[in-house]
Short mmCIF file of C-alpha atoms and ligand atoms in Angstrom, two decimals:
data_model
loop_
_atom_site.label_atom_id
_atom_site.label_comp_id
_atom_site.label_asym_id
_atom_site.label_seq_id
_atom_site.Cartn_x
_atom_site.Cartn_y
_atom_site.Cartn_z
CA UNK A 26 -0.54 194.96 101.70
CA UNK A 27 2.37 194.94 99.52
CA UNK A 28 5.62 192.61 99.98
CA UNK A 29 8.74 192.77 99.35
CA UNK A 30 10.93 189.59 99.81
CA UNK A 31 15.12 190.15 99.33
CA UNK A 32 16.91 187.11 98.37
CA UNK A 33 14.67 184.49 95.80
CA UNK A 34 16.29 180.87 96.96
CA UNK A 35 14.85 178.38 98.93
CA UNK A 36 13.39 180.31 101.25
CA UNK A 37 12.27 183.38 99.64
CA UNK A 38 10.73 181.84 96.79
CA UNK A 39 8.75 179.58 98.83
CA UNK A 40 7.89 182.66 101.08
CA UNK A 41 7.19 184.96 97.99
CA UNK A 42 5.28 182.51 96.40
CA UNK A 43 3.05 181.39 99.33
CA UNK A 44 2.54 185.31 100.24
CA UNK A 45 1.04 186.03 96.87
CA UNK A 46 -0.77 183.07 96.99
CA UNK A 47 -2.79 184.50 100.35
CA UNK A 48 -3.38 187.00 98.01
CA UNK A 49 -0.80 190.03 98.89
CA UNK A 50 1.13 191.70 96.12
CA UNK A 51 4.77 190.23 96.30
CA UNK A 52 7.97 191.08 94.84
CA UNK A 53 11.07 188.62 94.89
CA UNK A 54 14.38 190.37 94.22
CA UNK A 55 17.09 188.75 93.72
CA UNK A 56 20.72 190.12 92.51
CA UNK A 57 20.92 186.72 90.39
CA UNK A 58 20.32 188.30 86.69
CA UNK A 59 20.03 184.45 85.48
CA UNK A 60 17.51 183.03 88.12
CA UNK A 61 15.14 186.48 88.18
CA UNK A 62 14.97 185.45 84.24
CA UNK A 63 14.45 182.41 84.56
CA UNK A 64 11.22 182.71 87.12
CA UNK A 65 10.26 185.45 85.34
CA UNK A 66 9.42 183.24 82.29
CA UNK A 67 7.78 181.03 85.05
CA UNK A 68 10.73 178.63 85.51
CA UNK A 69 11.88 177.63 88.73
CA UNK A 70 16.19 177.29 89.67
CA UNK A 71 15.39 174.62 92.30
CA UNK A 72 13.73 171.40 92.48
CA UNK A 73 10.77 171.98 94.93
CA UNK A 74 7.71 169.39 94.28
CA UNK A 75 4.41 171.89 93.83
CA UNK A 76 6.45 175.05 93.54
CA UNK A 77 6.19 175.46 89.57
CA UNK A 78 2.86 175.30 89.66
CA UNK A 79 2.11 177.83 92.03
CA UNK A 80 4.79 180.17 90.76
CA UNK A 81 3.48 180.13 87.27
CA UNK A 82 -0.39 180.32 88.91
CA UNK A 83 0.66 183.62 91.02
CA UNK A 84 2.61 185.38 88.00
CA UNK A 85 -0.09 184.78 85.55
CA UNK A 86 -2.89 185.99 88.18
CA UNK A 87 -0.26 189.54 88.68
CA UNK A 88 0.37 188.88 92.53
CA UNK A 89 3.64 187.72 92.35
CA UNK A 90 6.85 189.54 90.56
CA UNK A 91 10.50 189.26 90.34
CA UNK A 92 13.13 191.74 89.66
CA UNK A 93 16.83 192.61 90.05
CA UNK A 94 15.90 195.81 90.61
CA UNK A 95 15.58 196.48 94.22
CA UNK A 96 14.28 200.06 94.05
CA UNK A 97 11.57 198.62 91.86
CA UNK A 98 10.94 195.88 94.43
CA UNK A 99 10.73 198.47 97.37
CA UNK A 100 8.27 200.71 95.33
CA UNK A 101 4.89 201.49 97.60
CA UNK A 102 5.89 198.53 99.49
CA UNK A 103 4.56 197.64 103.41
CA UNK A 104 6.81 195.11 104.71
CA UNK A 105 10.12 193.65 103.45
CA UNK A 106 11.14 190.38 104.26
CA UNK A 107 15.15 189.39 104.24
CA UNK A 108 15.35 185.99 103.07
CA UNK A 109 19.55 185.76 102.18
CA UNK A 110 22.13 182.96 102.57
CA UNK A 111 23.95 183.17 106.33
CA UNK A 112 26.22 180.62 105.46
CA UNK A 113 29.71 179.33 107.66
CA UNK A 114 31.99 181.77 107.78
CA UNK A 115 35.42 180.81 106.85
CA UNK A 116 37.93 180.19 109.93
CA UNK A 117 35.35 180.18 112.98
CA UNK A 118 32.23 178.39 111.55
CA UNK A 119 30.16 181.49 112.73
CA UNK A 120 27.01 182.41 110.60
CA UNK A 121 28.35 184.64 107.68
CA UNK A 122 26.12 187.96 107.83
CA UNK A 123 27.29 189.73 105.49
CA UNK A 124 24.48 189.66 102.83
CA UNK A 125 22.04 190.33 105.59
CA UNK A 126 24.20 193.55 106.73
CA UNK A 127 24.84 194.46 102.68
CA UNK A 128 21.06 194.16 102.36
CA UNK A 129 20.33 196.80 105.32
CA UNK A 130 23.17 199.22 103.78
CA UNK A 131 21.13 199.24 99.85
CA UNK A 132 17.99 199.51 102.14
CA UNK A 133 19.39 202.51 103.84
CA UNK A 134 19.99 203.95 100.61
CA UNK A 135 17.12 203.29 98.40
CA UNK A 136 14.15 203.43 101.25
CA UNK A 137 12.34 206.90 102.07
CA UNK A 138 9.11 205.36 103.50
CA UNK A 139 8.05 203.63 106.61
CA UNK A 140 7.76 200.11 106.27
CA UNK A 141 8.80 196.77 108.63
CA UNK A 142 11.82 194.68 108.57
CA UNK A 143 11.23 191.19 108.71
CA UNK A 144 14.81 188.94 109.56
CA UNK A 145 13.42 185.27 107.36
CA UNK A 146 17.29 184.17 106.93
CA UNK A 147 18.39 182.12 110.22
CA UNK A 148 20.34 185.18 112.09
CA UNK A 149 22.35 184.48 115.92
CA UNK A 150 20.74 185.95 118.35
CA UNK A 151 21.41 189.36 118.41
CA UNK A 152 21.73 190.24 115.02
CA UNK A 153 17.76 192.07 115.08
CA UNK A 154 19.00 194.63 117.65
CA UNK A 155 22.19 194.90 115.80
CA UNK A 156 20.03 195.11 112.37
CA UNK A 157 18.38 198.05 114.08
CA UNK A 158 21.07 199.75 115.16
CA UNK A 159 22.80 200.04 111.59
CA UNK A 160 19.54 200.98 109.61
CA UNK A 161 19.14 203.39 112.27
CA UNK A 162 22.87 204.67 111.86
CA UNK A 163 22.48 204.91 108.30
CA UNK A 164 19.41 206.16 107.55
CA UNK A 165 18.64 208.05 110.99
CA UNK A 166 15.44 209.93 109.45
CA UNK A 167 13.71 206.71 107.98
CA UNK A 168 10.77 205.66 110.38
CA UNK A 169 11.00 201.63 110.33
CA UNK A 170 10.42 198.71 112.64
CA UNK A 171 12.24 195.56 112.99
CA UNK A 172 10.66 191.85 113.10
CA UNK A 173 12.05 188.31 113.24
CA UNK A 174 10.27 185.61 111.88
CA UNK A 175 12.38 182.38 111.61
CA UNK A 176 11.81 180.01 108.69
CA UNK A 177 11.34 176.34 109.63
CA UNK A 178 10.34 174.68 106.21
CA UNK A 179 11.82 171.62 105.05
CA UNK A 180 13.35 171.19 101.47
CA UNK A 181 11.06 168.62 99.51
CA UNK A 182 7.98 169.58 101.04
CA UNK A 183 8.61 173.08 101.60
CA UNK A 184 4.76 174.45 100.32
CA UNK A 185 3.24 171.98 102.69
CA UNK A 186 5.54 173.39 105.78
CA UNK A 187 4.66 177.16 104.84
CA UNK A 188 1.20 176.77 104.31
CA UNK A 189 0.59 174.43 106.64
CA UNK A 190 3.08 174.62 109.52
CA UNK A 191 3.04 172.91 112.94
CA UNK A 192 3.74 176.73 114.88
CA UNK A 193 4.64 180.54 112.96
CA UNK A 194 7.60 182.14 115.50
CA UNK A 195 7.01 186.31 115.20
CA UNK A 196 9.73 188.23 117.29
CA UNK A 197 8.67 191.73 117.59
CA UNK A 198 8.94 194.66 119.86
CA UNK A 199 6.82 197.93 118.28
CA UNK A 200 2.71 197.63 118.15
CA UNK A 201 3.31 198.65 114.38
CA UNK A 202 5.04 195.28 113.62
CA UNK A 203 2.92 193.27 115.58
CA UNK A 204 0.14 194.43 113.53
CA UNK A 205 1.67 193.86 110.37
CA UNK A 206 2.74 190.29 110.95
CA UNK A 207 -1.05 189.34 112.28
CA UNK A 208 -2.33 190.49 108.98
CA UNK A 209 0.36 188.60 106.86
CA UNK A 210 -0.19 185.59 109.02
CA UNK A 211 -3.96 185.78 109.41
CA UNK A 212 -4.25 183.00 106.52
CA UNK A 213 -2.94 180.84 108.75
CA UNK A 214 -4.22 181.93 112.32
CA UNK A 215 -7.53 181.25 110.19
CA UNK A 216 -6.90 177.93 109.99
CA UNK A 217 -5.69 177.13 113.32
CA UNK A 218 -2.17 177.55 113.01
CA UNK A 219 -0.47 178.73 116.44
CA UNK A 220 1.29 182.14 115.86
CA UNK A 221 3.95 182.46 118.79
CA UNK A 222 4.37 186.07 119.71
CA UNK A 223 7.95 186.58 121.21
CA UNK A 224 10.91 189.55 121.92
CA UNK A 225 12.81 189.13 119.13
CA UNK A 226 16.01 187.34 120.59
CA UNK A 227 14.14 185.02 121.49
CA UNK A 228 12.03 184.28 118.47
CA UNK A 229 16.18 184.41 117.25
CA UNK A 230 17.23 181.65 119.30
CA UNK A 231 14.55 179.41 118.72
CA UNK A 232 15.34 178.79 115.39
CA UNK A 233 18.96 177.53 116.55
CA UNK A 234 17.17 175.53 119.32
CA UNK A 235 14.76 173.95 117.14
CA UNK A 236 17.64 172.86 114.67
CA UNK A 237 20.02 171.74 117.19
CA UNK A 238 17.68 169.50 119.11
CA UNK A 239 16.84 167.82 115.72
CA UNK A 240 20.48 167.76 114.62
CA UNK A 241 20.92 165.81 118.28
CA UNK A 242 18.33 163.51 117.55
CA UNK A 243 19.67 162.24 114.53
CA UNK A 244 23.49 162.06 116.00
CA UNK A 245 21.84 159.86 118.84
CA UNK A 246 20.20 157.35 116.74
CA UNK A 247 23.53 157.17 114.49
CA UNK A 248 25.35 156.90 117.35
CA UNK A 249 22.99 154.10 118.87
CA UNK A 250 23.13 152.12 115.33
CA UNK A 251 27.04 151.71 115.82
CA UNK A 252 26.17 150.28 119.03
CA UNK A 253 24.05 147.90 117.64
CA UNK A 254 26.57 147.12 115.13
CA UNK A 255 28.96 146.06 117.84
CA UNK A 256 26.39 143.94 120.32
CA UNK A 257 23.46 142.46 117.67
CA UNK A 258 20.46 144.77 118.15
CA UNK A 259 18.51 145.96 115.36
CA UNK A 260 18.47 149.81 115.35
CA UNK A 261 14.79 150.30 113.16
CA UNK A 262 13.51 148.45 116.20
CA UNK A 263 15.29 150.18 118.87
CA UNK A 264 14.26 153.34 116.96
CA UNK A 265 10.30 152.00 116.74
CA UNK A 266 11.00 151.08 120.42
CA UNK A 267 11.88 154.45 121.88
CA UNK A 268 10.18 155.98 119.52
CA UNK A 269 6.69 155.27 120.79
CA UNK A 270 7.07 156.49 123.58
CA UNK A 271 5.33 160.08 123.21
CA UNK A 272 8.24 161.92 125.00
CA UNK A 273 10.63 161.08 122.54
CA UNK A 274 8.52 160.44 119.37
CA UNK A 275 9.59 158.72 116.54
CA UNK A 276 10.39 161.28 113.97
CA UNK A 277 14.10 162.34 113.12
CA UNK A 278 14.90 159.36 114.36
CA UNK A 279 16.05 157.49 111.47
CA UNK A 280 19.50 156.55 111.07
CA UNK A 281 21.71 157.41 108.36
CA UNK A 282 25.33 158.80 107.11
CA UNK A 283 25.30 161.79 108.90
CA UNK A 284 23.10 164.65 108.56
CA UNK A 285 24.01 167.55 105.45
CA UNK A 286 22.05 169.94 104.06
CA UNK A 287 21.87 173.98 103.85
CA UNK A 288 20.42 174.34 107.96
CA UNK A 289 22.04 171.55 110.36
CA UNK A 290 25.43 171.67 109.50
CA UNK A 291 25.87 175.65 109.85
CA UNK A 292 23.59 176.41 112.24
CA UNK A 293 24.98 174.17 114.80
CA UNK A 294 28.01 175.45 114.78
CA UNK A 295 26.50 178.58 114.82
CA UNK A 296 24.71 178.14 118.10
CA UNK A 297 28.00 177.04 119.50
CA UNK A 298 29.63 179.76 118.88
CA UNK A 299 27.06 182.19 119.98
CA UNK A 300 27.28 180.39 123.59
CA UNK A 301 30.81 180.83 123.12
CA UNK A 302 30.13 185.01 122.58
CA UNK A 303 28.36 185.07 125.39
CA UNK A 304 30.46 183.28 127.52
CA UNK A 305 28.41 179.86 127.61
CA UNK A 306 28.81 175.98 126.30
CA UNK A 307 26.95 174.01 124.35
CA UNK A 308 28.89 170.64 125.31
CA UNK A 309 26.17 169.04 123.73
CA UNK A 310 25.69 170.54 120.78
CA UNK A 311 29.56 170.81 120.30
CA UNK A 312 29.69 166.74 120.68
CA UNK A 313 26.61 166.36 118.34
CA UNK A 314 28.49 168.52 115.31
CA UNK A 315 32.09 166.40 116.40
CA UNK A 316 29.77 163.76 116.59
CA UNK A 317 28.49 164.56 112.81
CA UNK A 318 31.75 165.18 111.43
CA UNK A 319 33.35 161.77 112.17
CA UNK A 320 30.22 160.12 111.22
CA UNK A 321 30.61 161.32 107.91
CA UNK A 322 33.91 161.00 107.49
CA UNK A 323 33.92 157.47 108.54
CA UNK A 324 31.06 156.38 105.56
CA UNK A 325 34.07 156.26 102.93
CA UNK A 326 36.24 153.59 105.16
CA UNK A 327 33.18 151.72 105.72
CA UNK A 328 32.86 150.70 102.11
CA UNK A 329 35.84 150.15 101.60
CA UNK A 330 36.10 148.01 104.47
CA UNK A 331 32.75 146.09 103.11
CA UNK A 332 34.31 145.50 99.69
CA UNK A 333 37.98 144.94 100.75
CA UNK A 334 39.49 147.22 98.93
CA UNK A 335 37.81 149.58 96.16
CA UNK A 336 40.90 150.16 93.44
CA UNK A 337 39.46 149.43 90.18
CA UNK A 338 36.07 148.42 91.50
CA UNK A 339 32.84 149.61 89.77
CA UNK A 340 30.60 151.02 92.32
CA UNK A 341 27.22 152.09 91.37
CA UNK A 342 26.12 155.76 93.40
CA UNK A 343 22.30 156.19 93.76
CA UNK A 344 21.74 159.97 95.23
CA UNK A 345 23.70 162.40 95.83
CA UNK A 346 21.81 165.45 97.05
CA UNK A 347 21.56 165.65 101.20
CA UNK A 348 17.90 164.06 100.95
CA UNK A 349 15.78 163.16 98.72
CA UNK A 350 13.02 165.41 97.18
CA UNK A 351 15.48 168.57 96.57
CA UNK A 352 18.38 169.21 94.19
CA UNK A 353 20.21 170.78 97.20
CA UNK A 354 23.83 169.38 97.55
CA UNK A 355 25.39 171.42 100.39
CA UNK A 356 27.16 169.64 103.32
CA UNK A 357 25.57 166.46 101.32
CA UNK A 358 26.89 163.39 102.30
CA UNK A 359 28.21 162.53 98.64
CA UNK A 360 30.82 165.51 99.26
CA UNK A 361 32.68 163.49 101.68
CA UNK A 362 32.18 159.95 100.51
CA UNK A 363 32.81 160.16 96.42
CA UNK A 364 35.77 162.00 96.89
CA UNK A 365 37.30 159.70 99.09
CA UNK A 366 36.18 156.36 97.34
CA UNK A 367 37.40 158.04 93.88
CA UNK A 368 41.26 158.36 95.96
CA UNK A 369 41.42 155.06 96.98
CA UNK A 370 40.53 154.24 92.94
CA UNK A 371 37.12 152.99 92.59
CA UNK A 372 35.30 153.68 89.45
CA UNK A 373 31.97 155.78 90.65
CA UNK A 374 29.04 154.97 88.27
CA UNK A 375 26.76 158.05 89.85
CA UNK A 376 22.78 159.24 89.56
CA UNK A 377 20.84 161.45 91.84
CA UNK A 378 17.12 161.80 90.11
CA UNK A 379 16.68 165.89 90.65
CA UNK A 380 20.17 166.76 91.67
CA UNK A 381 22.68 165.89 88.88
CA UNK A 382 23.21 168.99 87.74
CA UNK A 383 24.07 171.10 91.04
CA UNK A 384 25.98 167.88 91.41
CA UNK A 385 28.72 168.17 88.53
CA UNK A 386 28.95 171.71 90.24
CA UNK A 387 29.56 170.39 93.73
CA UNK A 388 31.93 167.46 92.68
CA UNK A 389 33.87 168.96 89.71
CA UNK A 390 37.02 168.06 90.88
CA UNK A 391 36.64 164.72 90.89
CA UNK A 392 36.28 161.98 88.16
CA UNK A 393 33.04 160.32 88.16
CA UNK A 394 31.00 158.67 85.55
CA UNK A 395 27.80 160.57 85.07
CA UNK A 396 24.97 157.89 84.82
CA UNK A 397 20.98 159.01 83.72
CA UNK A 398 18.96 156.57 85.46
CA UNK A 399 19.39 153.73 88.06
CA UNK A 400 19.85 151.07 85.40
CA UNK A 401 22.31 152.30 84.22
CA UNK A 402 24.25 152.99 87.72
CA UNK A 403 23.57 149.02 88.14
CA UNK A 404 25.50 147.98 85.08
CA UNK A 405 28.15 145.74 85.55
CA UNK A 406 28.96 147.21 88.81
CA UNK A 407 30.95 145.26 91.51
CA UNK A 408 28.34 146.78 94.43
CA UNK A 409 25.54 149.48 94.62
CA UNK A 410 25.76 151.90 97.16
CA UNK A 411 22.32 154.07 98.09
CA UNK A 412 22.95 157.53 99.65
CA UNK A 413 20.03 159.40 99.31
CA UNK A 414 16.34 157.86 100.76
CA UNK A 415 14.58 158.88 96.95
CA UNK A 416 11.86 156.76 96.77
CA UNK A 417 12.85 155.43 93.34
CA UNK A 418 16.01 153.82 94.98
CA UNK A 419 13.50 151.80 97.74
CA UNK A 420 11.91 149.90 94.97
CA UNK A 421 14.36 148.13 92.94
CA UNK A 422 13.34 144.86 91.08
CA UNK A 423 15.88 142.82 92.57
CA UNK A 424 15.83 139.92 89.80
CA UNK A 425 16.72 142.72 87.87
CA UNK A 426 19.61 144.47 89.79
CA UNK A 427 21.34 140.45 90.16
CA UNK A 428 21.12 140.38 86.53
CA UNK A 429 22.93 143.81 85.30
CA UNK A 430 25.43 143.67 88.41
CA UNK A 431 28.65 141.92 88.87
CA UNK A 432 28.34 141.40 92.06
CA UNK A 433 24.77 141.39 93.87
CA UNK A 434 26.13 143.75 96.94
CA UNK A 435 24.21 146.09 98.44
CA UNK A 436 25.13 148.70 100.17
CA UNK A 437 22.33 150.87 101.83
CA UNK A 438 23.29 153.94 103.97
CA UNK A 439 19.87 154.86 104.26
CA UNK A 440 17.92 151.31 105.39
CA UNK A 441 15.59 151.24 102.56
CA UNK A 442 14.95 147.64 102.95
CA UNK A 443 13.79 145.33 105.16
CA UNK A 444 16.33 142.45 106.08
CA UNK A 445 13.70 139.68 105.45
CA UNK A 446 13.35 141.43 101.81
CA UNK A 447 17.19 141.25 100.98
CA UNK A 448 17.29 137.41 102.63
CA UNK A 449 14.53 136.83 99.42
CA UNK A 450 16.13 139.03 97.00
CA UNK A 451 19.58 136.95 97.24
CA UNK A 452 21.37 140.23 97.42
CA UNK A 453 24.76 140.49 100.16
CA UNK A 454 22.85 143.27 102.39
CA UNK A 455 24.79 146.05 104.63
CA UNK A 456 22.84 148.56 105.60
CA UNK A 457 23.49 150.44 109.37
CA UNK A 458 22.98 149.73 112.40
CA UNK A 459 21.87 145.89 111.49
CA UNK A 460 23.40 142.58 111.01
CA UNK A 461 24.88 142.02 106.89
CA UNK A 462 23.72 139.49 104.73
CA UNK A 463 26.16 137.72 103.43
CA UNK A 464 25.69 135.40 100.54
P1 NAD B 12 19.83 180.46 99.04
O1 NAD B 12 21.30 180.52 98.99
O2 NAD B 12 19.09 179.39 98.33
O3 NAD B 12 19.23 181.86 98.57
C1 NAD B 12 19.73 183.11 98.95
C2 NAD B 12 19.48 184.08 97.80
O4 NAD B 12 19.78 185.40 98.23
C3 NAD B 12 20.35 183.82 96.56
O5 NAD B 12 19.53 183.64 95.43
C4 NAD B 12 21.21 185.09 96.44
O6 NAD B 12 21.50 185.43 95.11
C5 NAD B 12 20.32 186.11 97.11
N1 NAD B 12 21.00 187.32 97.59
C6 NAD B 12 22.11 187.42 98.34
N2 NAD B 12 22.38 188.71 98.60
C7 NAD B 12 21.41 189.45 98.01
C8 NAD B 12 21.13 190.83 97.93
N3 NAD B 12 21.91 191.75 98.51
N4 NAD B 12 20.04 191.22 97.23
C9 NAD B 12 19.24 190.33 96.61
N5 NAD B 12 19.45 188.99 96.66
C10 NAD B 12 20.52 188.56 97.35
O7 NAD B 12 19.48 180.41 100.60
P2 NAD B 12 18.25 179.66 101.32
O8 NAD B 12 18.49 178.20 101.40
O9 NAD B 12 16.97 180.16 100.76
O10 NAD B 12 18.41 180.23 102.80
C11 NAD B 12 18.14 181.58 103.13
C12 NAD B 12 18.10 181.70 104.64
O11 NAD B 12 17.03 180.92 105.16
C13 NAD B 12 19.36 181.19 105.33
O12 NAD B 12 19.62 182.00 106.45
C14 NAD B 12 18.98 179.80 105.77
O13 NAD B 12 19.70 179.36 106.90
C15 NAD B 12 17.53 179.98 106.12
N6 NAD B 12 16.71 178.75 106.01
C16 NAD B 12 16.90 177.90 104.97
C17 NAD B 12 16.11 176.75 104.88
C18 NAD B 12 16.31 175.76 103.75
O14 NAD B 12 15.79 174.66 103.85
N7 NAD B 12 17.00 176.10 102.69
C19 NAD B 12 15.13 176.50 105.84
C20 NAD B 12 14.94 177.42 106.87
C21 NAD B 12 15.75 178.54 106.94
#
């Protein structure tokens, strides 16, 4: 069976590349001149741990191509997966489809033979049917069926989710795409991977359900951890606490400066405003994207407030991508914090270990001092601050940091350390959602 995946970022490269590596013949396309070259001479854009490696494996063994050419792409081929951005539209916060719908116009123009239409790219409900219904407008002689089949890998350990993922959501409604998506997902089925068969709204909505329930969870622990602030609890424990209990479960539970990243951010707002279309309300995914917004807006005043004020003060930046393990800076955390830090006049010493260089992108506009490894961050700085959870940043030598800092301040946004470590280390400890060490 032949594959052809539209759109070669995150997703589709992961998608592409896992494909070919079941052994089907793939073919990313991508309208990026720069990153098809790249890949094609076996280089990846993005920072993906195991991705190289399979990439170069798959091109070398002639399963897996890429190409700017989408007629090329299309050529013989059984099944077409749409794997574009849908980012926030401008204005309403709605998911942005127009590279999906620009996708089904070239189709419309370049396709002659039947094939199936897969939807990878997170789409509101909806959009399937309304997928359909242009294609079908377009091109009303071209025999092809429709599919959704959400995408619910995680950046940093993206091959792992694909080829090993806890459930594989296939919307269809035609026997023809059924049949096509058991055989692409047979690999898996094979191993005992559960392959949900839904309509396709609803295999739609999932996706948005699934990522708003997680975005909640993390809102609710953040929002716990200011309690705890306020009356003495410890919010690792209250986390550990709840989270045994197998209802809740302890994952996405861990507290932080807000959640960022290419998925949460957009596709909660998203889901809101779907309800909104059709006349519904989310109140409580509305209050957990408020509740997201001031958290991260309020991370800038809370270092200041730690270090009195910041004018003229060296501050040392470890990570500034949205997590660690990816080079991925949208809606990151750093966006909203550096920025605001760098107006009130501190002096940001900054190093993210993948992500520097999408990072002078993101952050152009403001003046920071580009660092190359934590030392250096560390030098002569008046307090650290950690962002991102790399592991790198979890395992300073401490006798170390108190010699190259100023000031032996810690700030941790990300509770890489235990208090009892800090109490040893000497080091004035605020992390969140615990009491500060003060020395
Ligand atoms: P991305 O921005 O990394 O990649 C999109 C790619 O599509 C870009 O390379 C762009 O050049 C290309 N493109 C746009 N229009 C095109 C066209 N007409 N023809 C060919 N190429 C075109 O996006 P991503 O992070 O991979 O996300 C893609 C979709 O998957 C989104 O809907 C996203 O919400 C969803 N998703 C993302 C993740 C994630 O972790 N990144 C996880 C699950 C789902």
């Amino acid at each position: 069976m032949k594959i052809t995946v539209i759109g070669t970022g995150y997703v589709g490269l992961v998608t592409g590349t896992c494909f070919s590596e079941f052994g089907f013949d793939v073919t990313c396309v991508d309208k990026d001149k720069e990153k098809i070259s790249l890949l094609r001479r076996g280089s990846i854009p993005i920072y993906e741990p195991g991705l190289q490696e399979l990439v170069e494996k798959n091109i070398k063994e002639g399963s897996l191509k890429f190409t700017v050419d989408l007629k090329e792409a299309l050529y013989q081929s059984d099944v077409i997966f749409i794997a574009v951005g849908t980012p926030s539209r401008r204005g309403d916060g709605h998911a942005d489809l127009v590279y999906v719908f620009d996708v089904i116009d070239e189709l419309a123009q370049q396709l002659s033979h039947e094939v199936v239409i897969v939807t990878k790219s997170t789409v509101p409900v909806g959009t399937g049917r309304k997928i359909y219904e242009r294609l079908k407008k377009k091109a009303p002689n071209l025999c092809f069926y429709i599919a959704s089949n959400p995408e619910f890998l995680r950046e940093g350990a993206a091959i792992e989710d694909f080829m090993n993922p806890d459930r594989v959501i296939v919307g269809t409604e035609s026997e023809k795409a059924k049949a096509v998506m058991d055989k692409l997902y047979a690999p898996l089925k094979n191993q005992g991977v559960k392959i949900l068969n839904t309509s396709i709204e609803t295999a739609e909505l999932i996706k948005y359900a699934a990522n708003g329930f997680l975005a909640m969870k993390i809102s609710f622990i953040n929002e716990i951890s200011d309690l705890c602030e306020k009356c003495g609890a410890n919010v690792e424990e209250v986390a550990t606490g709840i989270g045994l209990d197998e209802r809740i479960g302890r994952k996405f539970l861990n507290v932080g400066p807000g959640y960022g990243g290419s998925c949460f951010p957009k596709d909660t707002k998203a889901l809101c405003y779907t309800a909104e279309q059709y006349g519904e309300s989310l109140s409580l995914i509305d209050a957990v994207v408020k509740s997201n917004e001031i958290r991260k807006k309020s991370m800038g005043p809370r270092v200041e407030e730690i270090l009195g004020s910041v004018q003229g003060k060296k501050i040392g930046v470890l990570g500034l991508t949205f997590k660690s393990n990816t080079d991925d800076m949208r809606d990151s955390v750093s966006l909203d914090i550096l920025p605001y830090l760098e107006k009130k006049g501190a002096i940001l010493q900054v190093y993210d270990p993948k992500g520097m260089d999408e990072a002078k992108k993101s952050l152009k506009n403001i003046t920071l001092d580009w660092r190359f490894n934590t030392e250096s961050v560390l030098d002569d700085a008046d307090a650290v601050l950690i962002l991102t959870e790399w592991e790198c940043f979890g395992d300073l030598d401490f006798k170390k940091v108190k010699d190259l800092m100023k000031k032996p301040i810690l700030i941790d946004f990300r509770n890489l350390y235990s208090l009892k470590d800090m109490e040893r280390a000497g080091m004035s400890y605020y992390s969140l959602g615990r009491k500060n060490i003060i020395i």
